[in-house]
């Protein structure tokens, strides 16, 4: 692997495409579609992207033509034509965004696929994709502070996947330096929160944002693993979970996932279930049978870390939590089964009436 990204023309002309494969067989047609990504006709660009997307990262699988295609896509990111509007070839994707953002999303998908089982180096196609990650990262980092939000967001996601590579950990600080201004002052709350979460995951110091005017940003800063021992951070998590229906609206794009992160961090950092009871009761109001794995299930585990032995009396906090659970219809529909399975796993009554009787 050279230390510089080849030019798009070099990649098209000097890659042995006839010797490579994609999801549908020989990759001799791949250079044609790569070239058409820069076509003047938006319809041609859309069709070419659809073909590249479906043939080179097919259901998460990578092929021998994927790595050189990733280099080509990286090499054209700074072409002015990738800044033009792009219409997705997929009917379920109605977003209008620059082609550059779609290409960055594609690079993210490539990086995610080749990061699975990082120690497994037997598959040559995956190894080839892993080897081009440093050059792809070089092409992605300049877009982390692009003026267009869709491009910035796509670049952050792509960089995060690429930086999971063990050999690229030393470049986290380079990415963080570009992302810090977004975390501190971006006007869009969701983009700002995502930047804070990402920086916290990378181990960057976001403690100053625990004093931010926006409670959503304070909660994102509190989620950083480095803040696990800070009482102020734990207080922010508990404050957010006191009204989880409000926190759910902070980041519509992270709905559900963000609540699960708050619950997981609170459960880990708070010593006893009694301290979490107000938040646990509040979460029950917005959760349901199908969200057990993400929110109220971990709270049940916190309440009964060793399950319940038959005849053991309930603590007041345990009783109040189970009583509230029995009282919510959202956990006891005809098709509900998660609630019953979780209760059984902790040796608790899986019948609603029995649970109500135990906690009355």
mmCIF file of C-alpha atoms in Angstrom:
data_model
loop_
_atom_site.group_PDB
_atom_site.id
_atom_site.type_symbol
_atom_site.label_atom_id
_atom_site.label_comp_id
_atom_site.label_asym_id
_atom_site.label_seq_id
_atom_site.Cartn_x
_atom_site.Cartn_y
_atom_site.Cartn_z
ATOM 1 C CA UNK A 1 0.000 0.000 0.000
ATOM 2 C CA UNK A 2 1.376 3.417 -0.977
ATOM 3 C CA UNK A 3 1.320 6.321 1.466
ATOM 4 C CA UNK A 4 -0.723 8.536 -0.865
ATOM 5 C CA UNK A 5 -4.187 8.044 -2.300
ATOM 6 C CA UNK A 6 -4.009 7.211 -6.028
ATOM 7 C CA UNK A 7 -5.866 9.468 -8.431
ATOM 8 C CA UNK A 8 -9.323 8.397 -9.620
ATOM 9 C CA UNK A 9 -7.996 7.896 -13.140
ATOM 10 C CA UNK A 10 -5.152 5.693 -11.922
ATOM 11 C CA UNK A 11 -7.590 3.540 -10.001
ATOM 12 C CA UNK A 12 -9.919 3.129 -12.962
ATOM 13 C CA UNK A 13 -7.197 2.370 -15.485
ATOM 14 C CA UNK A 14 -4.631 0.446 -13.455
ATOM 15 C CA UNK A 15 -6.807 -1.785 -11.284
ATOM 16 C CA UNK A 16 -7.172 -5.317 -12.747
ATOM 17 C CA UNK A 17 -10.981 -5.234 -12.535
ATOM 18 C CA UNK A 18 -11.373 -8.339 -14.723
ATOM 19 C CA UNK A 19 -9.547 -10.346 -12.071
ATOM 20 C CA UNK A 20 -11.786 -9.098 -9.278
ATOM 21 C CA UNK A 21 -15.292 -10.010 -8.175
ATOM 22 C CA UNK A 22 -18.360 -8.473 -6.586
ATOM 23 C CA UNK A 23 -21.647 -9.921 -5.362
ATOM 24 C CA UNK A 24 -22.850 -10.748 -8.866
ATOM 25 C CA UNK A 25 -19.686 -12.193 -10.393
ATOM 26 C CA UNK A 26 -16.825 -10.598 -12.321
ATOM 27 C CA UNK A 27 -16.225 -6.945 -11.471
ATOM 28 C CA UNK A 28 -15.414 -5.834 -14.999
ATOM 29 C CA UNK A 29 -18.465 -3.522 -14.932
ATOM 30 C CA UNK A 30 -17.440 -1.812 -11.677
ATOM 31 C CA UNK A 31 -15.200 0.910 -13.226
ATOM 32 C CA UNK A 32 -18.077 1.954 -15.478
ATOM 33 C CA UNK A 33 -20.364 2.540 -12.515
ATOM 34 C CA UNK A 34 -17.630 4.231 -10.495
ATOM 35 C CA UNK A 35 -17.036 6.637 -13.370
ATOM 36 C CA UNK A 36 -20.766 7.359 -13.635
ATOM 37 C CA UNK A 37 -20.881 8.503 -10.015
ATOM 38 C CA UNK A 38 -19.703 11.852 -11.424
ATOM 39 C CA UNK A 39 -22.125 11.917 -14.353
ATOM 40 C CA UNK A 40 -23.871 15.202 -15.132
ATOM 41 C CA UNK A 41 -27.275 13.503 -14.996
ATOM 42 C CA UNK A 42 -28.545 13.036 -11.396
ATOM 43 C CA UNK A 43 -30.422 9.920 -12.480
ATOM 44 C CA UNK A 44 -27.224 8.361 -13.789
ATOM 45 C CA UNK A 45 -25.448 9.170 -10.534
ATOM 46 C CA UNK A 46 -28.255 7.606 -8.529
ATOM 47 C CA UNK A 47 -28.284 4.429 -10.616
ATOM 48 C CA UNK A 48 -24.500 4.115 -10.429
ATOM 49 C CA UNK A 49 -24.522 4.500 -6.647
ATOM 50 C CA UNK A 50 -27.211 1.849 -6.317
ATOM 51 C CA UNK A 51 -25.177 -0.586 -8.358
ATOM 52 C CA UNK A 52 -21.975 0.094 -6.404
ATOM 53 C CA UNK A 53 -23.799 -0.170 -3.100
ATOM 54 C CA UNK A 54 -25.557 -3.438 -3.861
ATOM 55 C CA UNK A 55 -22.668 -5.207 -5.557
ATOM 56 C CA UNK A 56 -19.678 -4.254 -3.393
ATOM 57 C CA UNK A 57 -21.201 -4.301 0.113
ATOM 58 C CA UNK A 58 -23.940 -6.838 -0.344
ATOM 59 C CA UNK A 59 -25.730 -7.544 2.958
ATOM 60 C CA UNK A 60 -22.532 -6.635 4.786
ATOM 61 C CA UNK A 61 -20.278 -8.899 2.707
ATOM 62 C CA UNK A 62 -17.121 -7.530 1.114
ATOM 63 C CA UNK A 63 -15.516 -8.623 -2.151
ATOM 64 C CA UNK A 64 -12.188 -8.353 -3.919
ATOM 65 C CA UNK A 65 -13.422 -5.284 -5.838
ATOM 66 C CA UNK A 66 -14.542 -3.469 -2.687
ATOM 67 C CA UNK A 67 -11.135 -2.174 -1.544
ATOM 68 C CA UNK A 68 -10.153 -0.484 -4.842
ATOM 69 C CA UNK A 69 -13.676 0.925 -5.124
ATOM 70 C CA UNK A 70 -13.306 2.387 -1.616
ATOM 71 C CA UNK A 71 -10.091 4.060 -2.707
ATOM 72 C CA UNK A 72 -11.795 5.502 -5.791
ATOM 73 C CA UNK A 73 -14.720 6.838 -3.753
ATOM 74 C CA UNK A 74 -12.257 8.349 -1.282
ATOM 75 C CA UNK A 75 -10.353 9.968 -4.138
ATOM 76 C CA UNK A 76 -13.428 11.702 -5.578
ATOM 77 C CA UNK A 77 -14.770 13.112 -2.299
ATOM 78 C CA UNK A 78 -13.177 16.487 -3.030
ATOM 79 C CA UNK A 79 -14.519 16.610 -6.590
ATOM 80 C CA UNK A 80 -16.986 19.557 -6.762
ATOM 81 C CA UNK A 81 -19.561 17.330 -8.441
ATOM 82 C CA UNK A 82 -19.944 15.263 -5.255
ATOM 83 C CA UNK A 83 -21.294 18.408 -3.613
ATOM 84 C CA UNK A 84 -24.360 18.347 -5.867
ATOM 85 C CA UNK A 85 -27.731 17.069 -4.703
ATOM 86 C CA UNK A 86 -28.181 13.322 -4.668
ATOM 87 C CA UNK A 87 -31.394 11.343 -4.825
ATOM 88 C CA UNK A 88 -31.154 7.857 -3.369
ATOM 89 C CA UNK A 89 -31.935 4.947 -5.713
ATOM 90 C CA UNK A 90 -33.917 3.338 -2.899
ATOM 91 C CA UNK A 91 -37.633 4.225 -2.627
ATOM 92 C CA UNK A 92 -37.524 4.009 1.166
ATOM 93 C CA UNK A 93 -34.799 6.664 1.413
ATOM 94 C CA UNK A 94 -36.331 10.057 0.707
ATOM 95 C CA UNK A 95 -33.425 12.135 1.967
ATOM 96 C CA UNK A 96 -32.014 14.857 -0.239
ATOM 97 C CA UNK A 97 -28.371 15.374 0.511
ATOM 98 C CA UNK A 98 -25.116 15.943 -1.349
ATOM 99 C CA UNK A 99 -23.671 12.934 -3.136
ATOM 100 C CA UNK A 100 -20.619 13.432 -0.928
ATOM 101 C CA UNK A 101 -22.685 12.530 2.137
ATOM 102 C CA UNK A 102 -23.966 9.355 0.480
ATOM 103 C CA UNK A 103 -20.408 8.357 -0.454
ATOM 104 C CA UNK A 104 -19.222 8.951 3.105
ATOM 105 C CA UNK A 105 -22.068 6.746 4.322
ATOM 106 C CA UNK A 106 -20.887 4.048 1.923
ATOM 107 C CA UNK A 107 -17.346 4.283 3.283
ATOM 108 C CA UNK A 108 -18.762 3.971 6.786
ATOM 109 C CA UNK A 109 -20.549 0.761 5.771
ATOM 110 C CA UNK A 110 -17.323 -0.618 4.305
ATOM 111 C CA UNK A 111 -15.398 0.221 7.483
ATOM 112 C CA UNK A 112 -18.064 -1.337 9.680
ATOM 113 C CA UNK A 113 -18.104 -4.559 7.666
ATOM 114 C CA UNK A 114 -14.343 -5.037 7.741
ATOM 115 C CA UNK A 115 -14.160 -4.312 11.483
ATOM 116 C CA UNK A 116 -16.048 -7.502 12.391
ATOM 117 C CA UNK A 117 -13.772 -10.054 14.061
ATOM 118 C CA UNK A 118 -10.809 -7.729 13.767
ATOM 119 C CA UNK A 119 -8.338 -10.467 14.672
ATOM 120 C CA UNK A 120 -9.598 -12.740 11.892
ATOM 121 C CA UNK A 121 -7.287 -12.096 8.925
ATOM 122 C CA UNK A 122 -7.970 -15.177 6.840
ATOM 123 C CA UNK A 123 -10.393 -13.617 4.358
ATOM 124 C CA UNK A 124 -8.294 -11.857 1.723
ATOM 125 C CA UNK A 125 -11.096 -9.510 0.668
ATOM 126 C CA UNK A 126 -11.622 -8.307 4.234
ATOM 127 C CA UNK A 127 -7.876 -7.952 4.760
ATOM 128 C CA UNK A 128 -7.632 -5.825 1.623
ATOM 129 C CA UNK A 129 -10.346 -3.507 2.915
ATOM 130 C CA UNK A 130 -8.622 -3.235 6.276
ATOM 131 C CA UNK A 131 -5.377 -2.296 4.582
ATOM 132 C CA UNK A 132 -6.912 0.697 2.777
ATOM 133 C CA UNK A 133 -8.474 2.180 5.936
ATOM 134 C CA UNK A 134 -5.591 4.621 6.622
ATOM 135 C CA UNK A 135 -5.931 6.138 3.144
ATOM 136 C CA UNK A 136 -9.716 6.247 3.413
ATOM 137 C CA UNK A 137 -9.407 7.999 6.776
ATOM 138 C CA UNK A 138 -7.108 10.590 5.199
ATOM 139 C CA UNK A 139 -9.891 11.390 2.744
ATOM 140 C CA UNK A 140 -12.669 11.426 5.357
ATOM 141 C CA UNK A 141 -11.174 13.634 8.080
ATOM 142 C CA UNK A 142 -11.265 16.924 6.127
ATOM 143 C CA UNK A 143 -15.068 16.735 5.993
ATOM 144 C CA UNK A 144 -15.613 16.578 9.763
ATOM 145 C CA UNK A 145 -16.077 20.351 9.881
ATOM 146 C CA UNK A 146 -17.695 20.850 6.480
ATOM 147 C CA UNK A 147 -20.293 23.657 6.328
ATOM 148 C CA UNK A 148 -23.014 21.223 5.226
ATOM 149 C CA UNK A 149 -24.582 19.363 8.177
ATOM 150 C CA UNK A 150 -25.353 16.218 6.166
ATOM 151 C CA UNK A 151 -21.719 15.955 5.084
ATOM 152 C CA UNK A 152 -20.401 16.639 8.594
ATOM 153 C CA UNK A 153 -22.669 14.010 10.098
ATOM 154 C CA UNK A 154 -21.754 11.391 7.499
ATOM 155 C CA UNK A 155 -18.054 12.145 7.940
ATOM 156 C CA UNK A 156 -18.291 11.752 11.717
ATOM 157 C CA UNK A 157 -19.977 8.373 11.335
ATOM 158 C CA UNK A 158 -17.420 7.196 8.776
ATOM 159 C CA UNK A 159 -14.464 8.400 10.831
ATOM 160 C CA UNK A 160 -15.810 6.687 13.947
ATOM 161 C CA UNK A 161 -15.977 3.336 12.162
ATOM 162 C CA UNK A 162 -12.530 3.764 10.644
ATOM 163 C CA UNK A 163 -10.975 4.737 13.977
ATOM 164 C CA UNK A 164 -12.085 1.424 15.475
ATOM 165 C CA UNK A 165 -9.109 -0.077 13.646
ATOM 166 C CA UNK A 166 -6.333 -0.868 16.164
ATOM 167 C CA UNK A 167 -3.735 0.675 13.918
ATOM 168 C CA UNK A 168 -5.572 3.993 13.691
ATOM 169 C CA UNK A 169 -6.142 4.690 17.387
ATOM 170 C CA UNK A 170 -3.328 7.254 17.360
ATOM 171 C CA UNK A 171 -5.375 9.432 15.006
ATOM 172 C CA UNK A 172 -8.339 9.873 17.331
ATOM 173 C CA UNK A 173 -6.958 13.168 18.622
ATOM 174 C CA UNK A 174 -6.765 14.474 15.050
ATOM 175 C CA UNK A 175 -10.444 13.704 14.507
ATOM 176 C CA UNK A 176 -11.402 15.036 17.932
ATOM 177 C CA UNK A 177 -9.775 18.401 17.229
ATOM 178 C CA UNK A 178 -12.114 18.882 14.276
ATOM 179 C CA UNK A 179 -15.151 17.668 16.203
ATOM 180 C CA UNK A 180 -14.696 19.767 19.347
ATOM 181 C CA UNK A 181 -16.033 23.007 17.807
ATOM 182 C CA UNK A 182 -19.194 21.154 16.766
ATOM 183 C CA UNK A 183 -19.635 19.807 20.305
ATOM 184 C CA UNK A 184 -19.162 23.238 21.845
ATOM 185 C CA UNK A 185 -21.228 25.491 19.637
ATOM 186 C CA UNK A 186 -23.185 23.774 16.861
ATOM 187 C CA UNK A 187 -26.692 25.237 16.556
ATOM 188 C CA UNK A 188 -28.289 21.859 15.882
ATOM 189 C CA UNK A 189 -28.881 20.033 19.179
ATOM 190 C CA UNK A 190 -28.863 16.530 17.709
ATOM 191 C CA UNK A 191 -25.636 17.048 15.803
ATOM 192 C CA UNK A 192 -24.063 18.659 18.830
ATOM 193 C CA UNK A 193 -25.168 15.859 21.138
ATOM 194 C CA UNK A 194 -23.868 13.233 18.738
ATOM 195 C CA UNK A 195 -20.494 14.997 18.667
ATOM 196 C CA UNK A 196 -20.338 15.064 22.475
ATOM 197 C CA UNK A 197 -21.235 11.370 22.670
ATOM 198 C CA UNK A 198 -18.592 10.524 20.093
ATOM 199 C CA UNK A 199 -15.900 12.533 21.843
ATOM 200 C CA UNK A 200 -16.761 10.876 25.136
ATOM 201 C CA UNK A 201 -16.491 7.447 23.543
ATOM 202 C CA UNK A 202 -13.082 8.394 22.162
ATOM 203 C CA UNK A 203 -11.898 9.261 25.671
ATOM 204 C CA UNK A 204 -11.747 13.010 25.109
ATOM 205 C CA UNK A 205 -12.327 15.360 28.037
ATOM 206 C CA UNK A 206 -15.934 16.625 27.839
ATOM 207 C CA UNK A 207 -16.259 17.473 31.526
ATOM 208 C CA UNK A 208 -16.658 21.197 30.806
ATOM 209 C CA UNK A 209 -19.929 20.409 29.047
ATOM 210 C CA UNK A 210 -21.425 19.121 32.313
ATOM 211 C CA UNK A 211 -22.085 22.809 32.980
ATOM 212 C CA UNK A 212 -23.686 23.481 29.594
ATOM 213 C CA UNK A 213 -26.948 25.433 29.500
ATOM 214 C CA UNK A 214 -28.692 22.609 27.594
ATOM 215 C CA UNK A 215 -29.664 19.622 29.787
ATOM 216 C CA UNK A 216 -29.481 17.339 26.751
ATOM 217 C CA UNK A 217 -25.828 18.232 26.206
ATOM 218 C CA UNK A 218 -25.085 17.830 29.910
ATOM 219 C CA UNK A 219 -26.556 14.323 29.755
ATOM 220 C CA UNK A 220 -24.433 13.466 26.719
ATOM 221 C CA UNK A 221 -21.302 14.644 28.521
ATOM 222 C CA UNK A 222 -22.315 12.652 31.591
ATOM 223 C CA UNK A 223 -22.463 9.474 29.525
ATOM 224 C CA UNK A 224 -18.741 9.632 28.754
ATOM 225 C CA UNK A 225 -17.014 6.641 30.397
ATOM 226 C CA UNK A 226 -14.419 8.985 31.889
ATOM 227 C CA UNK A 227 -17.200 10.647 33.910
ATOM 228 C CA UNK A 228 -18.220 7.428 35.672
ATOM 229 C CA UNK A 229 -16.742 8.552 38.990
ATOM 230 C CA UNK A 230 -18.031 12.117 38.902
ATOM 231 C CA UNK A 231 -21.067 12.694 41.176
ATOM 232 C CA UNK A 232 -22.102 15.674 39.048
ATOM 233 C CA UNK A 233 -22.272 13.448 35.975
ATOM 234 C CA UNK A 234 -24.317 10.822 37.800
ATOM 235 C CA UNK A 235 -26.687 13.555 38.975
ATOM 236 C CA UNK A 236 -27.221 14.607 35.353
ATOM 237 C CA UNK A 237 -28.080 11.043 34.347
ATOM 238 C CA UNK A 238 -30.606 10.760 37.156
ATOM 239 C CA UNK A 239 -32.092 14.136 36.300
ATOM 240 C CA UNK A 240 -32.585 13.059 32.689
ATOM 241 C CA UNK A 241 -34.243 9.794 33.732
ATOM 242 C CA UNK A 242 -36.563 11.530 36.171
ATOM 243 C CA UNK A 243 -38.506 12.690 33.105
ATOM 244 C CA UNK A 244 -37.543 10.196 30.387
ATOM 245 C CA UNK A 245 -40.398 11.324 28.137
ATOM 246 C CA UNK A 246 -38.627 14.685 27.905
ATOM 247 C CA UNK A 247 -35.226 13.084 27.276
ATOM 248 C CA UNK A 248 -36.796 10.955 24.542
ATOM 249 C CA UNK A 249 -37.591 14.145 22.619
ATOM 250 C CA UNK A 250 -34.121 15.625 22.893
ATOM 251 C CA UNK A 251 -32.704 13.569 20.031
ATOM 252 C CA UNK A 252 -35.447 12.183 17.745
ATOM 253 C CA UNK A 253 -32.875 10.339 15.654
ATOM 254 C CA UNK A 254 -31.633 8.490 18.744
ATOM 255 C CA UNK A 255 -35.074 7.729 20.174
ATOM 256 C CA UNK A 256 -34.988 4.635 22.372
ATOM 257 C CA UNK A 257 -31.246 4.183 21.985
ATOM 258 C CA UNK A 258 -30.493 7.282 24.027
ATOM 259 C CA UNK A 259 -32.831 6.213 26.829
ATOM 260 C CA UNK A 260 -31.142 2.810 26.894
ATOM 261 C CA UNK A 261 -27.737 4.479 27.219
ATOM 262 C CA UNK A 262 -28.973 6.612 30.115
ATOM 263 C CA UNK A 263 -30.402 3.577 31.911
ATOM 264 C CA UNK A 264 -27.279 1.468 31.397
ATOM 265 C CA UNK A 265 -24.997 4.193 32.742
ATOM 266 C CA UNK A 266 -27.240 4.931 35.726
ATOM 267 C CA UNK A 267 -27.511 1.252 36.645
ATOM 268 C CA UNK A 268 -23.736 0.908 36.507
ATOM 269 C CA UNK A 269 -22.911 4.031 38.488
ATOM 270 C CA UNK A 270 -25.557 4.069 41.237
ATOM 271 C CA UNK A 271 -24.861 1.766 44.165
ATOM 272 C CA UNK A 272 -28.370 0.607 45.118
ATOM 273 C CA UNK A 273 -31.730 0.205 43.458
ATOM 274 C CA UNK A 274 -33.305 2.335 46.179
ATOM 275 C CA UNK A 275 -31.382 5.334 44.849
ATOM 276 C CA UNK A 276 -32.772 4.625 41.373
ATOM 277 C CA UNK A 277 -36.394 4.035 42.325
ATOM 278 C CA UNK A 278 -37.824 7.410 41.185
ATOM 279 C CA UNK A 279 -36.128 7.017 37.815
ATOM 280 C CA UNK A 280 -37.182 3.356 37.535
ATOM 281 C CA UNK A 281 -40.825 4.263 38.106
ATOM 282 C CA UNK A 282 -40.572 7.053 35.546
ATOM 283 C CA UNK A 283 -39.041 4.733 32.940
ATOM 284 C CA UNK A 284 -41.897 2.259 33.393
ATOM 285 C CA UNK A 285 -44.288 4.975 32.225
ATOM 286 C CA UNK A 286 -42.644 5.277 28.808
ATOM 287 C CA UNK A 287 -41.323 1.742 28.298
ATOM 288 C CA UNK A 288 -43.311 -1.320 27.263
ATOM 289 C CA UNK A 289 -43.058 -5.075 26.899
ATOM 290 C CA UNK A 290 -40.860 -4.937 23.795
ATOM 291 C CA UNK A 291 -38.265 -2.562 25.288
ATOM 292 C CA UNK A 292 -37.343 -4.826 28.197
ATOM 293 C CA UNK A 293 -33.829 -5.531 26.946
ATOM 294 C CA UNK A 294 -33.022 -1.834 26.676
ATOM 295 C CA UNK A 295 -34.610 -0.020 29.600
ATOM 296 C CA UNK A 296 -36.782 -1.558 32.299
ATOM 297 C CA UNK A 297 -35.122 -4.993 32.171
ATOM 298 C CA UNK A 298 -31.741 -3.686 33.405
ATOM 299 C CA UNK A 299 -33.631 -1.854 36.155
ATOM 300 C CA UNK A 300 -35.311 -5.123 37.177
ATOM 301 C CA UNK A 301 -31.875 -6.748 37.298
ATOM 302 C CA UNK A 302 -30.632 -3.921 39.495
ATOM 303 C CA UNK A 303 -33.573 -4.494 41.841
ATOM 304 C CA UNK A 304 -33.018 -8.274 41.979
ATOM 305 C CA UNK A 305 -29.303 -8.850 41.260
ATOM 306 C CA UNK A 306 -29.532 -12.435 42.519
ATOM 307 C CA UNK A 307 -33.146 -13.128 41.612
ATOM 308 C CA UNK A 308 -35.728 -13.766 44.331
ATOM 309 C CA UNK A 309 -35.828 -16.828 46.510
ATOM 310 C CA UNK A 310 -39.318 -18.133 47.284
ATOM 311 C CA UNK A 311 -40.663 -16.595 50.457
ATOM 312 C CA UNK A 312 -38.158 -13.740 50.593
ATOM 313 C CA UNK A 313 -39.882 -10.513 51.573
ATOM 314 C CA UNK A 314 -39.720 -7.653 49.110
ATOM 315 C CA UNK A 315 -38.025 -4.417 49.984
ATOM 316 C CA UNK A 316 -40.199 -1.336 49.696
ATOM 317 C CA UNK A 317 -38.375 -0.290 46.503
ATOM 318 C CA UNK A 318 -38.781 -3.740 44.925
ATOM 319 C CA UNK A 319 -42.463 -3.839 45.834
ATOM 320 C CA UNK A 320 -43.185 -0.390 44.420
ATOM 321 C CA UNK A 321 -41.388 -1.161 41.159
ATOM 322 C CA UNK A 322 -43.172 -4.484 40.638
ATOM 323 C CA UNK A 323 -46.512 -2.968 41.642
ATOM 324 C CA UNK A 324 -46.104 -0.272 38.999
ATOM 325 C CA UNK A 325 -45.121 -2.902 36.444
ATOM 326 C CA UNK A 326 -48.258 -4.908 37.199
ATOM 327 C CA UNK A 327 -50.373 -1.788 36.870
ATOM 328 C CA UNK A 328 -49.317 -0.803 33.331
ATOM 329 C CA UNK A 329 -51.330 -2.332 30.476
ATOM 330 C CA UNK A 330 -48.433 -1.878 28.034
ATOM 331 C CA UNK A 331 -46.657 -4.864 29.585
ATOM 332 C CA UNK A 332 -49.530 -7.336 29.577
ATOM 333 C CA UNK A 333 -51.067 -7.512 26.105
ATOM 334 C CA UNK A 334 -52.019 -10.787 24.484
ATOM 335 C CA UNK A 335 -48.862 -10.723 22.364
ATOM 336 C CA UNK A 336 -46.591 -9.598 25.204
ATOM 337 C CA UNK A 337 -44.023 -12.190 26.181
ATOM 338 C CA UNK A 338 -40.871 -10.263 27.150
ATOM 339 C CA UNK A 339 -42.411 -9.178 30.448
ATOM 340 C CA UNK A 340 -43.265 -12.717 31.441
ATOM 341 C CA UNK A 341 -39.875 -14.056 30.372
ATOM 342 C CA UNK A 342 -37.985 -11.396 32.330
ATOM 343 C CA UNK A 343 -40.056 -11.971 35.444
ATOM 344 C CA UNK A 344 -39.569 -15.742 35.252
ATOM 345 C CA UNK A 345 -35.823 -15.305 34.912
ATOM 346 C CA UNK A 346 -35.767 -13.573 38.305
ATOM 347 C CA UNK A 347 -38.092 -16.121 39.953
ATOM 348 C CA UNK A 348 -40.942 -13.600 40.054
ATOM 349 C CA UNK A 349 -44.620 -14.244 39.221
ATOM 350 C CA UNK A 350 -45.163 -14.083 35.465
ATOM 351 C CA UNK A 351 -48.922 -13.761 35.880
ATOM 352 C CA UNK A 352 -50.213 -10.196 36.188
ATOM 353 C CA UNK A 353 -52.726 -10.934 38.932
ATOM 354 C CA UNK A 354 -50.189 -12.924 40.941
ATOM 355 C CA UNK A 355 -47.654 -10.134 40.643
ATOM 356 C CA UNK A 356 -50.237 -7.574 41.735
ATOM 357 C CA UNK A 357 -51.181 -9.729 44.701
ATOM 358 C CA UNK A 358 -47.531 -10.115 45.724
ATOM 359 C CA UNK A 359 -47.029 -6.357 45.700
ATOM 360 C CA UNK A 360 -50.372 -5.165 47.057
#
